[in-house]
mmCIF file of C-alpha atoms and ligand atoms in Angstrom:
data_model
loop_
_atom_site.group_PDB
_atom_site.id
_atom_site.type_symbol
_atom_site.label_atom_id
_atom_site.label_comp_id
_atom_site.label_asym_id
_atom_site.label_seq_id
_atom_site.Cartn_x
_atom_site.Cartn_y
_atom_site.Cartn_z
ATOM 1 C CA MET E 20 0.000 0.000 0.000
ATOM 2 C CA VAL E 21 2.757 2.383 0.974
ATOM 3 C CA ASP E 22 4.639 1.412 -2.163
ATOM 4 C CA GLN E 23 1.630 2.237 -4.343
ATOM 5 C CA ASN E 24 1.108 5.564 -2.664
ATOM 6 C CA LEU E 25 4.787 6.306 -2.899
ATOM 7 C CA GLU E 26 4.773 5.521 -6.593
ATOM 8 C CA SER E 27 1.826 7.816 -7.336
ATOM 9 C CA LYS E 28 3.296 10.498 -5.102
ATOM 10 C CA SER E 29 6.664 10.313 -6.813
ATOM 11 C CA LYS E 30 4.949 11.072 -10.133
ATOM 12 C CA ARG E 31 3.508 14.332 -8.824
ATOM 13 C CA ILE E 32 5.351 17.555 -9.489
ATOM 14 C CA PRO E 33 6.909 18.690 -6.177
ATOM 15 C CA VAL E 34 5.133 22.040 -6.235
ATOM 16 C CA LEU E 35 6.032 22.968 -2.661
ATOM 17 C CA ALA E 36 9.719 22.166 -3.083
ATOM 18 C CA ILE E 37 9.906 24.118 -6.345
ATOM 19 C CA SER E 38 8.012 27.084 -4.859
ATOM 20 C CA ARG E 39 10.343 27.118 -1.884
ATOM 21 C CA LYS E 40 13.419 27.063 -4.091
ATOM 22 C CA VAL E 41 12.081 29.922 -6.226
ATOM 23 C CA ILE E 42 11.375 32.033 -3.124
ATOM 24 C CA GLN E 43 14.788 31.180 -1.681
ATOM 25 C CA VAL E 44 16.521 32.253 -4.901
ATOM 26 C CA ILE E 45 14.548 35.525 -5.104
ATOM 27 C CA SER E 46 15.218 36.229 -1.413
ATOM 28 C CA PHE E 47 18.885 35.450 -1.829
ATOM 29 C CA PHE E 48 19.299 38.010 -4.601
ATOM 30 C CA LEU E 49 17.160 40.661 -2.931
ATOM 31 C CA ILE E 50 18.909 40.342 0.412
ATOM 32 C CA ASN E 51 22.349 40.131 -1.174
ATOM 33 C CA TYR E 52 21.534 42.810 -3.673
ATOM 34 C CA THR E 53 25.202 43.449 -4.355
ATOM 35 C CA ALA E 54 24.897 40.372 -6.560
ATOM 36 C CA LEU E 55 22.138 42.139 -8.500
ATOM 37 C CA GLU E 56 24.271 45.254 -8.730
ATOM 38 C CA LEU E 57 27.126 43.254 -10.177
ATOM 39 C CA ILE E 58 24.877 41.491 -12.676
ATOM 40 C CA PHE E 59 23.006 44.611 -13.805
ATOM 41 C CA ASN E 60 25.834 47.073 -13.214
ATOM 42 C CA THR E 61 23.573 49.424 -11.299
ATOM 43 C CA ASP E 62 22.918 50.757 -7.798
ATOM 44 C CA PHE E 63 20.293 49.026 -5.673
ATOM 45 C CA SER E 64 21.235 50.719 -2.441
ATOM 46 C CA LEU E 65 17.593 51.764 -2.013
ATOM 47 C CA LEU E 66 16.932 48.170 -1.025
ATOM 48 C CA GLN E 67 19.204 48.536 1.955
ATOM 49 C CA ASP E 68 16.586 50.331 4.029
ATOM 50 C CA ILE E 69 14.083 47.619 3.303
ATOM 51 C CA PHE E 70 16.254 44.647 4.049
ATOM 52 C CA LYS E 71 18.535 45.715 6.810
ATOM 53 C CA VAL E 72 16.002 45.063 9.526
ATOM 54 C CA LEU E 73 14.922 41.678 8.340
ATOM 55 C CA PRO E 74 15.768 39.091 10.950
ATOM 56 C CA PHE E 75 18.986 37.948 9.371
ATOM 57 C CA LEU E 76 22.459 38.398 10.552
ATOM 58 C CA HIS E 77 24.154 40.889 8.347
ATOM 59 C CA SER E 78 21.987 41.030 5.344
ATOM 60 C CA ALA E 79 23.611 42.465 2.363
ATOM 61 C CA LYS E 80 26.763 44.168 1.447
ATOM 62 C CA GLY E 81 29.645 42.512 3.164
ATOM 63 C CA SER E 82 32.208 44.863 4.621
ATOM 64 C CA TRP E 83 30.525 47.780 2.831
ATOM 65 C CA THR E 84 27.243 47.328 4.599
ATOM 66 C CA VAL E 85 25.612 49.121 7.455
ATOM 67 C CA GLY E 86 22.789 46.622 7.274
ATOM 68 C CA ALA E 87 22.050 44.399 10.196
ATOM 69 C CA GLY E 88 19.392 42.097 11.474
ATOM 70 C CA LEU E 89 17.038 42.272 14.411
ATOM 71 C CA LEU E 90 19.456 40.394 16.592
ATOM 72 C CA GLU E 91 22.296 42.809 15.872
ATOM 73 C CA TYR E 92 20.014 45.698 16.763
ATOM 74 C CA SER E 93 19.011 43.891 19.954
ATOM 75 C CA PHE E 94 22.634 43.509 21.031
ATOM 76 C CA TYR E 95 23.414 47.063 20.019
ATOM 77 C CA THR E 96 20.527 48.305 22.181
ATOM 78 C CA ILE E 97 21.756 46.262 25.163
ATOM 79 C CA ALA E 98 25.241 47.730 24.722
ATOM 80 C CA GLN E 99 23.651 51.196 24.849
ATOM 81 C CA GLY E 100 22.243 50.400 28.286
ATOM 82 C CA GLU E 101 18.673 49.880 27.135
ATOM 83 C CA ILE E 102 16.399 46.871 27.042
ATOM 84 C CA PRO E 103 15.638 45.950 23.421
ATOM 85 C CA PHE E 104 11.891 45.560 23.917
ATOM 86 C CA PHE E 105 11.086 46.476 20.340
ATOM 87 C CA PHE E 106 13.528 44.182 18.533
ATOM 88 C CA VAL E 107 13.011 41.247 20.871
ATOM 89 C CA GLY E 108 9.272 41.834 20.594
ATOM 90 C CA VAL E 109 9.441 41.708 16.804
ATOM 91 C CA ILE E 110 11.476 38.485 16.898
ATOM 92 C CA ALA E 111 8.968 36.995 19.335
ATOM 93 C CA LEU E 112 6.005 38.008 17.176
ATOM 94 C CA LEU E 113 7.657 36.648 14.041
ATOM 95 C CA GLY E 114 8.109 33.322 15.775
ATOM 96 C CA LEU E 115 4.615 33.358 17.162
ATOM 97 C CA PHE E 116 2.879 34.124 13.891
ATOM 98 C CA GLY E 117 5.242 32.562 11.379
ATOM 99 C CA GLY E 118 7.252 29.988 13.279
ATOM 100 C CA ARG E 119 10.613 29.608 11.610
ATOM 101 C CA ILE E 120 9.291 30.080 8.119
ATOM 102 C CA PHE E 121 12.005 32.692 7.471
ATOM 103 C CA CYS E 122 14.615 30.018 8.151
ATOM 104 C CA GLY E 123 13.022 27.605 5.724
ATOM 105 C CA TRP E 124 11.939 29.886 2.920
ATOM 106 C CA VAL E 125 13.877 33.143 3.018
ATOM 107 C CA CYS E 126 17.176 33.052 4.897
ATOM 108 C CA PRO E 127 20.073 33.093 2.388
ATOM 109 C CA THR E 128 22.331 31.252 4.814
ATOM 110 C CA GLY E 129 19.758 28.497 5.056
ATOM 111 C CA PHE E 130 19.493 28.470 1.270
ATOM 112 C CA ILE E 131 23.233 27.973 0.881
ATOM 113 C CA GLN E 132 23.120 25.135 3.382
ATOM 114 C CA ASP E 133 20.317 23.554 1.344
ATOM 115 C CA LEU E 134 22.434 23.855 -1.802
ATOM 116 C CA LEU E 135 25.428 22.296 -0.078
ATOM 117 C CA TYR E 136 23.302 19.500 1.280
ATOM 118 C CA GLY E 137 22.184 18.806 -2.294
ATOM 119 C CA LEU E 138 25.809 17.949 -3.126
ATOM 120 C CA GLY E 139 25.971 15.103 -0.633
ATOM 121 C CA GLY E 140 24.587 11.753 -1.630
ATOM 122 C CA ASP E 141 23.927 10.334 1.759
ATOM 123 C CA THR E 142 22.001 11.933 4.636
ATOM 124 C CA LYS E 143 23.674 11.462 7.953
ATOM 125 C CA ARG E 144 21.807 11.718 11.231
ATOM 126 C CA PHE E 145 22.936 12.059 14.770
ATOM 127 C CA SER E 146 21.293 9.863 17.332
ATOM 128 C CA LEU E 147 18.287 11.385 19.069
ATOM 129 C CA GLU E 148 20.230 12.113 22.240
ATOM 130 C CA VAL E 149 23.170 13.716 20.422
ATOM 131 C CA ASP E 150 20.828 15.764 18.239
ATOM 132 C CA ARG E 151 18.900 17.038 21.273
ATOM 133 C CA SER E 152 22.099 17.965 23.091
ATOM 134 C CA LEU E 153 23.594 19.715 20.068
ATOM 135 C CA LYS E 154 20.413 21.732 19.542
ATOM 136 C CA LYS E 155 20.986 23.225 22.989
ATOM 137 C CA VAL E 156 24.407 24.513 21.922
ATOM 138 C CA LYS E 157 22.890 27.417 20.000
ATOM 139 C CA ASN E 158 20.826 28.461 23.045
ATOM 140 C CA PHE E 159 23.927 28.295 25.194
ATOM 141 C CA GLY E 160 25.829 30.370 22.610
ATOM 142 C CA LEU E 161 23.115 33.025 22.650
ATOM 143 C CA ILE E 162 23.223 33.225 26.447
ATOM 144 C CA VAL E 163 27.020 33.551 26.381
ATOM 145 C CA LEU E 164 26.720 36.467 23.938
ATOM 146 C CA ILE E 165 24.167 38.218 26.151
ATOM 147 C CA VAL E 166 26.397 37.740 29.212
ATOM 148 C CA LEU E 167 29.356 39.103 27.251
ATOM 149 C CA ILE E 168 27.569 42.225 26.023
ATOM 150 C CA LEU E 169 25.664 42.960 29.246
ATOM 151 C CA PRO E 170 28.517 44.723 31.129
ATOM 152 C CA LEU E 171 28.688 47.286 28.326
ATOM 153 C CA GLY E 172 25.028 48.118 28.864
ATOM 154 C CA ILE E 173 25.434 48.239 32.644
ATOM 155 C CA TYR E 174 28.455 50.567 32.482
ATOM 156 C CA ARG E 175 26.640 52.727 29.960
ATOM 157 C CA SER E 176 23.479 52.955 32.052
ATOM 158 C CA ILE E 177 25.418 53.983 35.204
ATOM 159 C CA SER E 178 27.551 56.350 33.081
ATOM 160 C CA ASP E 179 30.812 54.709 34.114
ATOM 161 C CA ILE E 180 32.642 55.669 30.958
ATOM 162 C CA VAL E 181 36.067 54.477 32.179
ATOM 163 C CA LYS E 182 34.821 50.956 32.824
ATOM 164 C CA TYR E 183 32.798 51.067 29.623
ATOM 165 C CA ASP E 184 35.903 51.960 27.618
ATOM 166 C CA ASP E 185 38.013 49.318 29.402
ATOM 167 C CA TYR E 186 35.471 46.617 28.737
ATOM 168 C CA SER E 187 35.004 47.823 25.188
ATOM 169 C CA ASP E 188 38.780 47.529 24.670
ATOM 170 C CA PHE E 189 38.629 44.032 26.122
ATOM 171 C CA LEU E 190 35.907 43.056 23.618
ATOM 172 C CA GLY E 191 37.697 44.735 20.735
ATOM 173 C CA ASN E 192 35.812 44.360 17.455
ATOM 174 C CA LEU E 193 33.130 42.396 19.280
ATOM 175 C CA THR E 194 31.885 45.635 20.834
ATOM 176 C CA ASP E 195 30.265 46.591 17.554
ATOM 177 C CA ASN E 196 29.385 43.137 16.347
ATOM 178 C CA ILE E 197 29.290 40.523 19.056
ATOM 179 C CA LEU E 198 27.542 38.099 16.721
ATOM 180 C CA ALA E 199 30.266 38.110 14.083
ATOM 181 C CA PRO E 200 32.269 35.096 15.327
ATOM 182 C CA ILE E 201 29.249 32.795 15.319
ATOM 183 C CA SER E 202 27.499 34.189 12.280
ATOM 184 C CA LEU E 203 27.677 31.945 9.248
ATOM 185 C CA SER E 204 26.186 34.725 7.138
ATOM 186 C CA GLU E 205 28.998 37.033 8.260
ATOM 187 C CA PHE E 206 31.423 34.368 7.089
ATOM 188 C CA LEU E 207 29.609 33.644 3.814
ATOM 189 C CA PHE E 208 28.870 37.188 2.768
ATOM 190 C CA VAL E 209 31.653 39.191 4.388
ATOM 191 C CA THR E 210 34.708 37.176 5.399
ATOM 192 C CA PHE E 211 34.836 34.563 2.670
ATOM 193 C CA PRO E 212 34.384 36.929 -0.312
ATOM 194 C CA GLY E 213 36.969 39.277 1.250
ATOM 195 C CA VAL E 214 39.510 36.491 1.684
ATOM 196 C CA VAL E 215 38.923 35.185 -1.833
ATOM 197 C CA GLN E 216 39.311 38.714 -3.218
ATOM 198 C CA SER E 217 42.620 39.160 -1.340
ATOM 199 C CA ILE E 218 43.906 35.817 -2.548
ATOM 200 C CA ILE E 219 43.031 36.755 -6.136
ATOM 201 C CA ASP E 220 44.560 40.247 -5.809
ATOM 202 C CA ASP E 221 47.781 39.132 -4.096
ATOM 203 C CA VAL E 222 48.022 35.747 -5.817
ATOM 204 C CA ASN E 223 48.891 34.101 -2.506
ATOM 205 C CA VAL E 224 47.159 32.825 0.613
ATOM 206 C CA GLN E 225 49.077 35.051 3.027
ATOM 207 C CA VAL E 226 45.829 36.750 4.091
ATOM 208 C CA LEU E 227 44.817 33.511 5.812
ATOM 209 C CA PHE E 228 47.923 33.382 7.962
ATOM 210 C CA SER E 229 48.589 37.032 8.766
ATOM 211 C CA GLU E 230 50.501 37.665 11.957
ATOM 212 C CA GLY E 231 48.335 38.440 14.968
ATOM 213 C CA LYS E 232 45.228 37.062 13.288
ATOM 214 C CA ALA E 233 45.352 33.514 14.591
ATOM 215 C CA TRP E 234 41.737 33.697 15.775
ATOM 216 C CA SER E 235 40.548 34.783 12.345
ATOM 217 C CA THR E 236 42.415 31.884 10.786
ATOM 218 C CA VAL E 237 40.938 29.421 13.269
ATOM 219 C CA LEU E 238 37.439 30.827 12.643
ATOM 220 C CA PHE E 239 37.918 30.697 8.897
ATOM 221 C CA PHE E 240 38.781 27.012 8.885
ATOM 222 C CA THR E 241 36.126 26.254 11.500
ATOM 223 C CA TYR E 242 33.512 27.653 9.146
ATOM 224 C CA ILE E 243 34.937 25.698 6.236
ATOM 225 C CA ILE E 244 34.531 22.557 8.375
ATOM 226 C CA ILE E 245 30.962 23.582 9.289
ATOM 227 C CA LEU E 246 30.130 23.991 5.612
ATOM 228 C CA VAL E 247 31.596 20.579 4.812
ATOM 229 C CA ILE E 248 29.534 19.075 7.651
ATOM 230 C CA THR E 249 26.458 20.711 6.136
ATOM 231 C CA VAL E 250 26.977 18.697 2.951
ATOM 232 C CA PHE E 251 26.072 15.556 4.916
ATOM 233 C CA TRP E 252 24.098 16.826 7.907
ATOM 234 C CA PRO E 253 21.392 19.095 6.497
ATOM 235 C CA ARG E 254 21.065 22.525 8.063
ATOM 236 C CA ALA E 255 23.691 21.659 10.657
ATOM 237 C CA TYR E 256 24.439 25.317 11.356
ATOM 238 C CA CYS E 257 20.731 26.237 11.689
ATOM 239 C CA LYS E 258 20.094 23.368 14.042
ATOM 240 C CA TYR E 259 23.070 23.631 16.312
ATOM 241 C CA LEU E 260 24.680 27.069 16.120
ATOM 242 C CA CYS E 261 22.569 29.842 14.615
ATOM 243 C CA PRO E 262 21.918 32.525 17.265
ATOM 244 C CA TYR E 263 18.893 33.840 15.367
ATOM 245 C CA GLY E 264 17.526 30.306 15.230
ATOM 246 C CA ALA E 265 18.037 30.104 18.989
ATOM 247 C CA ALA E 266 16.315 33.448 19.584
ATOM 248 C CA ILE E 267 13.274 32.757 17.462
ATOM 249 C CA SER E 268 12.831 29.151 18.540
ATOM 250 C CA PHE E 269 11.664 30.343 21.969
ATOM 251 C CA SER E 270 8.470 31.776 20.488
ATOM 252 C CA ALA E 271 8.363 29.560 17.372
ATOM 253 C CA ARG E 272 7.607 26.558 19.557
ATOM 254 C CA TYR E 273 4.246 28.211 20.289
ATOM 255 C CA SER E 274 3.743 29.291 16.670
ATOM 256 C CA LEU E 275 0.195 29.698 15.469
ATOM 257 C CA ILE E 276 1.300 28.224 12.137
ATOM 258 C CA LYS E 277 2.137 24.592 12.686
ATOM 259 C CA LEU E 278 1.680 21.173 11.199
ATOM 260 C CA GLN E 279 -0.634 18.399 12.206
ATOM 261 C CA ARG E 280 -0.574 14.700 11.427
ATOM 262 C CA MET E 281 -3.664 12.621 10.931
ATOM 263 C CA PRO E 282 -3.083 9.360 12.784
ATOM 264 C CA THR E 283 -5.943 7.667 10.907
ATOM 265 C CA ARG E 284 -3.981 8.008 7.676
ATOM 266 C CA CYS E 285 -0.519 7.397 9.078
ATOM 267 C CA PRO E 286 0.707 3.827 9.536
ATOM 268 C CA GLY E 287 3.568 4.986 11.756
ATOM 269 C CA ARG E 288 7.320 4.833 11.879
ATOM 270 C CA LYS E 289 7.752 1.097 11.396
ATOM 271 C CA GLU E 290 5.570 0.931 8.276
ATOM 272 C CA CYS E 291 6.592 4.262 6.796
ATOM 273 C CA GLY E 292 8.511 6.988 8.667
ATOM 274 C CA ILE E 293 9.346 8.859 5.478
ATOM 275 C CA CYS E 294 8.479 12.241 6.984
ATOM 276 C CA GLU E 295 11.125 11.857 9.669
ATOM 277 C CA ARG E 296 13.729 10.646 7.212
ATOM 278 C CA VAL E 297 13.302 13.691 4.946
ATOM 279 C CA CYS E 298 13.080 16.299 7.703
ATOM 280 C CA PRO E 299 16.254 18.399 7.463
ATOM 281 C CA VAL E 300 16.108 19.472 11.090
ATOM 282 C CA GLN E 301 15.429 16.023 12.457
ATOM 283 C CA VAL E 302 12.020 16.716 14.000
ATOM 284 C CA ARG E 303 10.660 13.520 15.549
ATOM 285 C CA ILE E 304 7.350 14.082 13.814
ATOM 286 C CA LEU E 305 5.827 10.818 14.954
ATOM 287 C CA ASP E 306 6.597 11.573 18.587
ATOM 288 C CA GLU E 307 5.147 15.081 18.394
ATOM 289 C CA ASP E 308 1.582 15.946 19.356
ATOM 290 C CA PHE E 309 -0.299 14.934 16.207
ATOM 291 C CA SER E 310 -2.923 17.668 16.702
ATOM 292 C CA GLY E 311 -0.305 20.362 16.137
ATOM 293 C CA PHE E 312 3.470 20.448 16.272
ATOM 294 C CA THR E 313 6.374 22.813 15.737
ATOM 295 C CA GLY E 314 9.223 20.460 16.589
ATOM 296 C CA HIS E 315 9.838 22.472 19.783
ATOM 297 C CA GLY E 316 10.482 25.529 17.642
ATOM 298 C CA GLU E 317 12.878 23.737 15.295
ATOM 299 C CA CYS E 318 10.495 23.103 12.360
ATOM 300 C CA ASN E 319 11.295 25.600 9.611
ATOM 301 C CA LEU E 320 8.117 24.797 7.659
ATOM 302 C CA CYS E 321 10.067 23.574 4.662
ATOM 303 C CA LEU E 322 7.112 21.207 4.065
ATOM 304 C CA GLU E 323 9.307 18.368 2.854
ATOM 305 C CA CYS E 324 7.448 16.029 5.181
ATOM 306 C CA MET E 325 4.070 17.159 3.905
ATOM 307 C CA GLU E 326 5.067 16.795 0.277
ATOM 308 C CA LYS E 327 6.755 13.423 0.673
ATOM 309 C CA CYS E 328 4.142 11.803 2.908
ATOM 310 C CA PRO E 329 2.657 8.996 0.766
ATOM 311 C CA HIS E 330 -0.645 9.150 2.647
ATOM 312 C CA ASP E 331 -1.104 12.919 2.711
ATOM 313 C CA ALA E 332 -1.282 12.636 6.460
ATOM 314 C CA ILE E 333 0.436 15.943 7.226
ATOM 315 C CA LYS E 334 -1.487 19.208 6.963
ATOM 316 C CA PHE E 335 -1.178 22.812 7.981
ATOM 317 C CA LYS E 336 -2.810 24.052 11.117
ATOM 318 C CA PHE E 337 -3.366 27.636 12.183
ATOM 319 C CA GLY E 338 -4.243 28.271 15.773
ATOM 320 C CA VAL E 339 -3.286 27.271 19.295
HETATM 321 S S1 LIG U 24 8.792 18.909 10.328
HETATM 322 FE FE1 LIG U 24 8.364 18.941 8.130
HETATM 323 S S2 LIG U 24 8.122 21.111 7.625
HETATM 324 FE FE2 LIG U 24 9.145 20.989 9.619
HETATM 325 S S3 LIG U 24 11.322 21.085 9.125
HETATM 326 FE FE3 LIG U 24 10.765 18.908 9.253
HETATM 327 S S4 LIG U 24 10.277 18.343 7.133
HETATM 328 FE FE4 LIG U 24 10.281 20.584 7.224
HETATM 329 S S1 LIG U 25 3.082 11.139 8.491
HETATM 330 FE FE1 LIG U 25 5.136 10.252 8.152
HETATM 331 S S2 LIG U 25 4.991 8.136 8.838
HETATM 332 FE FE2 LIG U 25 2.904 8.903 8.590
HETATM 333 S S3 LIG U 25 2.353 8.322 6.511
HETATM 334 FE FE3 LIG U 25 3.157 10.371 6.378
HETATM 335 S S4 LIG U 25 5.337 10.118 5.925
HETATM 336 FE FE4 LIG U 25 4.574 8.140 6.636
#
């Protein structure tokens, strides 16, 4: 029975997957509009005002940009000694009303991970326990960043400029961009193109091993390793490291947009289990509440499970 359904399903055009790819490509070019500028040899800087507050880490223009995402603005506000009610509120509302749909359909960093994953032939999965533990790493990372930036805000709010300056010196470049070291988008759209450009200009790889930049070198190769991992473990960065993913998952777990599974149509994991095998973020769909699930805020609504389910047992749900 499953085989028959699978066969008929495999003949259908994967409308959702194609739609998602089209939206990802359009988003990629709009958010990284420097690519459009290069292609059309024109100035799209007007787009900067539109895209710089989208919830991505460093949206567009590499080292030339002043664009930033909601999380950058949140950290900036904390460093100014204020509580970022507005930016955190927007992130929370996005998660509440849209879950992590940005991650699945819009985020250019997610899109690149999807492309890389397409290169690998074989999906690898961590065990349930390892996956659950690793997913906590990004939450821990976010907390560490908040703890690191908080003294700046405290010194600023009590007007202790000497301590503020001392701590700012201690943080160095992190004062202005605390997210940079753990931002894959910073690496993809700022660091990596810059390094490649230097290598092309100087015709050597000296830029990678400059004196006094050991941390940059370590980070560079760490990100290369992360990207290689992503070829086999889909969305590895999103799942385990992305600070925006960590921030939005708190409200996304209560998202009004979610999925539901109809148990009357679903024969279960032993007989089928396809949905879980295709899920890029390893949601244990069959262990989730069938009346509505968000994968504890990890589901990015890519809809792979819905499209691949041979029994059409997975549907959208809107509501609590
Ligand atoms: S549960 Fe379904 S929609 Fe959510 S991430 Fe997994 S495959 Fe995509
Ligand atoms: S919900 Fe999952 S296990 Fe159930 S029929 Fe669909 S793909 Fe198979």
